[in-house]
Structure formats: structure tokens, C-alpha cells
Amino acid sequence: MWTAFCRIQIQPRILVDVSKIDMSTTVLGYNMSAPIMIAPTSLHKLGHSEGEVATARAAAACNIIMVLSFTSSCTVEEVASSCNAIRFFQLYVYKRRDVSAQLVQRAERNGYKAIILTADSPRLGRREADIKNRMIAPKLKNLEGLLSTEVVSDEGSNLEAYASATFDPSLCWKDIGWLRSITKLPILIKGVLTCEDAIKAMEVGVDGIIVSNHGARQLDYVPASISVLEEVVHAVRGKVPVLFDGGVRRGTDTFKALSLGAQAVLVGRPVIYGLAAKGEYGVKRVIDMLKDELELSMALSGCPSVKDITRSHVRTERDRVQSML
Ligand SMILES: Cc1cc2nc3c(=O)[nH]c(=O)nc-3n(C[C@H](O)[C@H](O)[C@H](O)COP(=O)(O)O)c2cc1C
Ligand SMILES: CC(C)CC(=O)C(=O)O
């Protein structure tokens, strides 16, 4: 993914008044200090004893939106009562639909503002490190009293065994209607990589799209998500917001994704690294670094505000090929 970002050049404009840089923006009408969000990642207590509560407090301190994973270590309620961060809730749909429905309804009751349906995981990808290390299955506090996620298997990845036992591989487009019937919250689909799926998502009436390849953890040989962002943006034609994740490590990466039409980026691994290193402070540092780098990139590109970042501020490989024809 990093090499895909490297292939995109930035085309700065000079002699623009950049004495003030405004990174603020909105997603689904919620204000944020910068177009950077926290991607849903599971089990934050593997990184730090305070888990998602620390992550959420950092999101609140930075005034950015956090997406809580369905497979979080802390409960929906614990995270909600820990701070005033704007939170979205990521959903996996289980074979036991009633369990997923209860989680959605708890999220709604506890002030989460949107449901992010992760649609790229009917099954778990073949994660060979997890198989070799005999990855443990998560004990999910959210599901206490609802469903046991303990899978007893002596070999391979217990995470994979857990996913096979619980995730519903029959989930399909018509089920967006089911999800609509159980919540009033906006629904965003995470895992779109083609314009065909972007069009289908709009046909079933989703409120937003997240271009993502799940951090390259699912299917090998899918494209780097940054390389398909633009075609999805074209297909969507501004009808719903398009968010982006995958490989954002620098402010320049955020700048490139915004130039190609993303409304905001989500960041996965860097947040977990910051959490593991220094808890809430570590996550805040990671976000502050990404914000500082974006601010400088905007200044040096002649973009005083997020809306000033346009398609003509980047040059992709396709642009270079076309200019040679
Ligand atoms: C350790 C880990 C756990 C993840 N857990 C989830 C999850 O529970 N739900 C989900 O939708 N995506 C999950 N993802 C994918 C992220 O939401 C995101 O798509 C991806 O990590 C973005 O790429 P980045 O890590 O390069 O920023 C996970 C990713 C990682 C690295
Ligand atoms: C528990 C897992 C299925 C969470 C996930 O989405 C991931 O590890 O990529």
C-alpha cells in the first residue's frame, strides 16, 4: 500500500496565502478538527490495559471521530461513558442475527452516531502468522450473556475458528433492508473496492462508503485501496460521502486521499501502535503527528482549507500515461 501512495505525486501551488490553515471538516454533519478518523480495530486490550477507553479519550482530546470495532475489548457502554468522543459503531453480522441486532441497538441507545457494516469478511482471510502462532479467539465482553465466542481447537488459528463459527457468510445486499429495519442510524459500508459495488451500495440506499481492503488482511492480490479510490469516487458522483482507509502513515497520504475525493481517512495500525506504546497519550501523539504533517502539506501545496484540496493537486500514474498518449 505504501508503494501505491509513493506512485502518486503532489502538485503544489505557489503564492497562495497560507498564513492560516484550517483542517476542520465534517463527516455526516459531525465536526472534526481534521479529516482523520480512527478505524475499527479489534481487541485494544491486547495493546494496552485500558483498551478502547484510552483510544476513545484520545479521539475526544483530538476532536476526531472514532469507529469502535464490533470485536472490541471494552463494551459499547464502557466506551460511551468514558468521554464525549463522537463514535460510530462497526458491525459484523453473525449467523445469530439477534445478537448483531442487539449490539446495533445498544450502540444506538448509547449515542453512537452511525453503523459501519464491514462487508469484506464473510469469512476470515488465511492469516498464516495467526495459524502458526495459534492465535487465540477473542473473549468478547460485549457478548457476555448473549453468546459464547470461545472456540476450542488445538490447532491453527482460533480467531479463524471463531469467525467461521459466528460470522454469517450468507450476508448479501438485500440484508441492508434488514439492517435499516432495526436502526435509525446512518449505515456506511466498509470494504468497497470496485465501482460496481459502489453503485450497488447506492442502489440499496447506504449513507456512505468506505473504500478499504481491510488493511490487506483478507484477500491477497486485491488492489491497494488508494489505487481504486478515484474510480469509486467517480461512480458515487457526490451522492454519499466516500471515506478511505489503508496505509495512511503520513500527512501527505491523507492529502493524496483527499485530492482523489475522499472526505476523510481512517487510520488503523498507527493508532494501535500508539496505544501499545503509551496508551491514551500514545494515540493522541499519533493523531497529532498526522495532523501536523497534514497541516504542513496543505501549507506547502497552497491549500489553506480542506475544500481547497482538489484533484489537480495530485498526479497519478494514470495521469502520467495519459499525458504521453
Ligand atoms: C489488528 C487489526 C484489527 C482489525 N480489526 C477490524 C475490525 O474489528 N473490524 C473492521 O471492520 N476492520 C478491522 N480491521 C481493519 C481496519 O479497520 C482498517 O481497514 C485497516 O487496518 C486500515 O489500514 P491501516 O491499518 O493500514 O491503517 C483491523 C485491522 C487490524 C490491523
Ligand atoms: C476479530 C477479527 C475478525 C477482527 C478483524 O476484522 C481483523 O482482525 O481484521
XYZ file of C-alpha atoms in Angstrom, residues 71-253:
183
model
C -14.920 -7.127 18.413
C -13.735 -4.575 20.965
C -12.276 -5.486 24.363
C -14.292 -2.805 26.213
C -18.055 -2.775 25.936
C -20.116 -0.340 23.894
C -21.334 1.143 27.192
C -17.892 1.466 28.806
C -16.563 3.369 25.820
C -19.665 5.581 25.620
C -19.467 6.603 29.274
C -15.700 7.227 29.244
C -15.670 10.512 27.300
C -17.553 12.654 24.814
C -15.833 11.434 21.633
C -18.080 11.211 18.578
C -18.339 7.476 17.992
C -19.535 5.264 15.145
C -20.079 1.522 15.657
C -18.656 -1.121 13.311
C -20.833 -4.164 12.766
C -20.179 -7.781 11.920
C -23.326 -9.703 11.101
C -23.477 -13.008 12.919
C -25.387 -16.139 11.948
C -27.262 -15.273 15.128
C -28.791 -12.111 13.684
C -30.461 -11.371 17.002
C -27.019 -10.941 18.606
C -25.864 -8.444 15.962
C -29.215 -6.645 16.220
C -28.828 -6.282 19.985
C -25.367 -4.773 19.549
C -26.684 -2.280 16.987
C -29.474 -1.274 19.328
C -27.105 -0.913 22.288
C -24.856 1.289 20.160
C -27.815 3.440 19.155
C -29.025 3.762 22.761
C -25.523 4.743 23.864
C -25.132 7.625 21.455
C -23.116 6.082 18.624
C -23.884 8.101 15.519
C -23.579 5.627 12.626
C -23.301 1.926 11.835
C -20.322 0.855 9.750
C -21.141 -2.506 8.191
C -17.929 -4.354 7.384
C -18.804 -6.233 4.219
C -15.479 -7.741 3.173
C -15.382 -10.545 5.707
C -17.909 -13.326 5.022
C -15.018 -15.476 6.222
C -11.640 -14.622 7.642
C -8.694 -14.418 5.241
C -5.955 -17.015 5.506
C -3.690 -15.413 8.088
C -0.697 -17.680 8.193
C 1.008 -15.929 11.102
C -2.171 -16.470 13.157
C -2.187 -20.154 12.185
C 1.487 -20.581 13.075
C 1.165 -18.672 16.356
C -2.137 -20.357 17.243
C -3.842 -17.011 17.611
C -6.335 -17.019 20.440
C -10.009 -16.352 19.861
C -11.278 -13.162 21.465
C -13.381 -13.220 24.611
C -15.835 -10.539 23.721
C -17.184 -8.663 26.714
C -19.932 -7.143 24.566
C -21.345 -10.602 24.075
C -21.327 -11.720 27.698
C -24.636 -13.384 28.446
C -25.576 -13.366 24.751
C -23.269 -15.834 23.078
C -20.067 -17.700 23.849
C -17.248 -16.915 21.447
C -14.898 -19.429 22.995
C -13.753 -21.882 20.390
C -11.780 -24.874 21.497
C -9.437 -26.059 18.823
C -5.943 -27.409 19.378
C -4.511 -26.370 16.094
C -4.336 -23.392 13.799
C -5.913 -20.008 14.391
C -8.662 -19.909 16.970
C -9.543 -16.473 15.600
C -10.391 -18.118 12.301
C -12.388 -20.834 14.095
C -14.283 -18.119 15.971
C -15.063 -16.239 12.753
C -16.260 -19.396 10.983
C -18.489 -20.273 13.911
C -20.097 -16.839 14.196
C -19.912 -14.698 11.017
C -22.796 -15.073 8.575
C -21.349 -15.847 5.133
C -24.806 -15.590 3.540
C -24.983 -11.829 4.193
C -25.853 -10.038 0.965
C -27.202 -6.778 -0.479
C -30.818 -7.471 0.410
C -29.815 -7.620 4.075
C -29.199 -3.884 4.114
C -33.008 -3.736 4.281
C -32.890 -5.845 7.449
C -30.270 -3.541 8.954
C -32.398 -0.498 8.061
C -35.356 -2.119 9.780
C -33.522 -2.380 13.113
C -31.854 1.052 13.323
C -32.464 4.685 12.519
C -28.737 5.400 12.349
C -26.978 6.119 9.050
C -25.413 2.993 7.520
C -21.998 3.040 5.859
C -20.490 0.080 4.009
C -16.827 -0.712 4.641
C -14.833 -2.776 2.179
C -15.830 -1.346 -1.207
C -13.093 -1.783 -3.840
C -14.983 -1.559 -7.141
C -17.266 0.937 -8.843
C -19.810 -1.873 -9.391
C -20.161 -2.373 -5.645
C -20.236 1.380 -5.031
C -23.214 1.631 -7.402
C -24.967 -1.308 -5.712
C -24.369 0.279 -2.324
C -26.081 3.447 -3.508
C -28.944 1.452 -5.020
C -29.671 -0.110 -1.647
C -29.521 3.344 -0.096
C -26.437 3.372 2.110
C -25.411 6.684 3.657
C -21.709 6.367 2.941
C -18.964 4.176 1.561
C -15.577 3.247 2.950
C -13.027 2.262 0.344
C -10.934 -0.328 2.153
C -9.190 -3.647 1.654
C -9.274 -4.322 5.399
C -5.631 -3.387 5.788
C -4.715 -6.164 3.299
C -5.761 -8.763 5.890
C -8.439 -10.535 3.885
C -7.812 -11.488 0.243
C -4.344 -11.488 -1.293
C -3.919 -9.653 -4.614
C -6.686 -7.145 -4.098
C -5.556 -3.660 -5.109
C -4.115 -1.164 -2.686
C -7.201 0.795 -1.692
C -5.642 4.154 -2.711
C -5.340 2.851 -6.289
C -9.125 2.320 -6.610
C -10.327 5.311 -4.596
C -10.778 7.571 -7.588
C -12.905 5.160 -9.623
C -15.211 4.626 -6.656
C -15.471 8.387 -6.136
C -16.432 8.783 -9.812
C -19.100 6.087 -9.526
C -20.584 7.703 -6.418
C -20.729 11.164 -8.064
C -21.000 13.010 -4.782
C -24.267 11.301 -3.770
C -22.874 9.950 -0.475
C -19.619 10.571 1.373
C -16.679 8.361 0.426
C -14.214 7.628 3.220
C -10.921 5.826 2.773
C -8.559 3.570 4.708
C -5.411 1.580 4.094
C -1.809 2.554 4.565
C -2.229 6.111 5.813
C 1.032 6.770 7.646
C 1.867 10.370 6.797
C 0.105 13.687 6.370
C 0.951 13.509 2.675
C -1.028 10.225 2.444
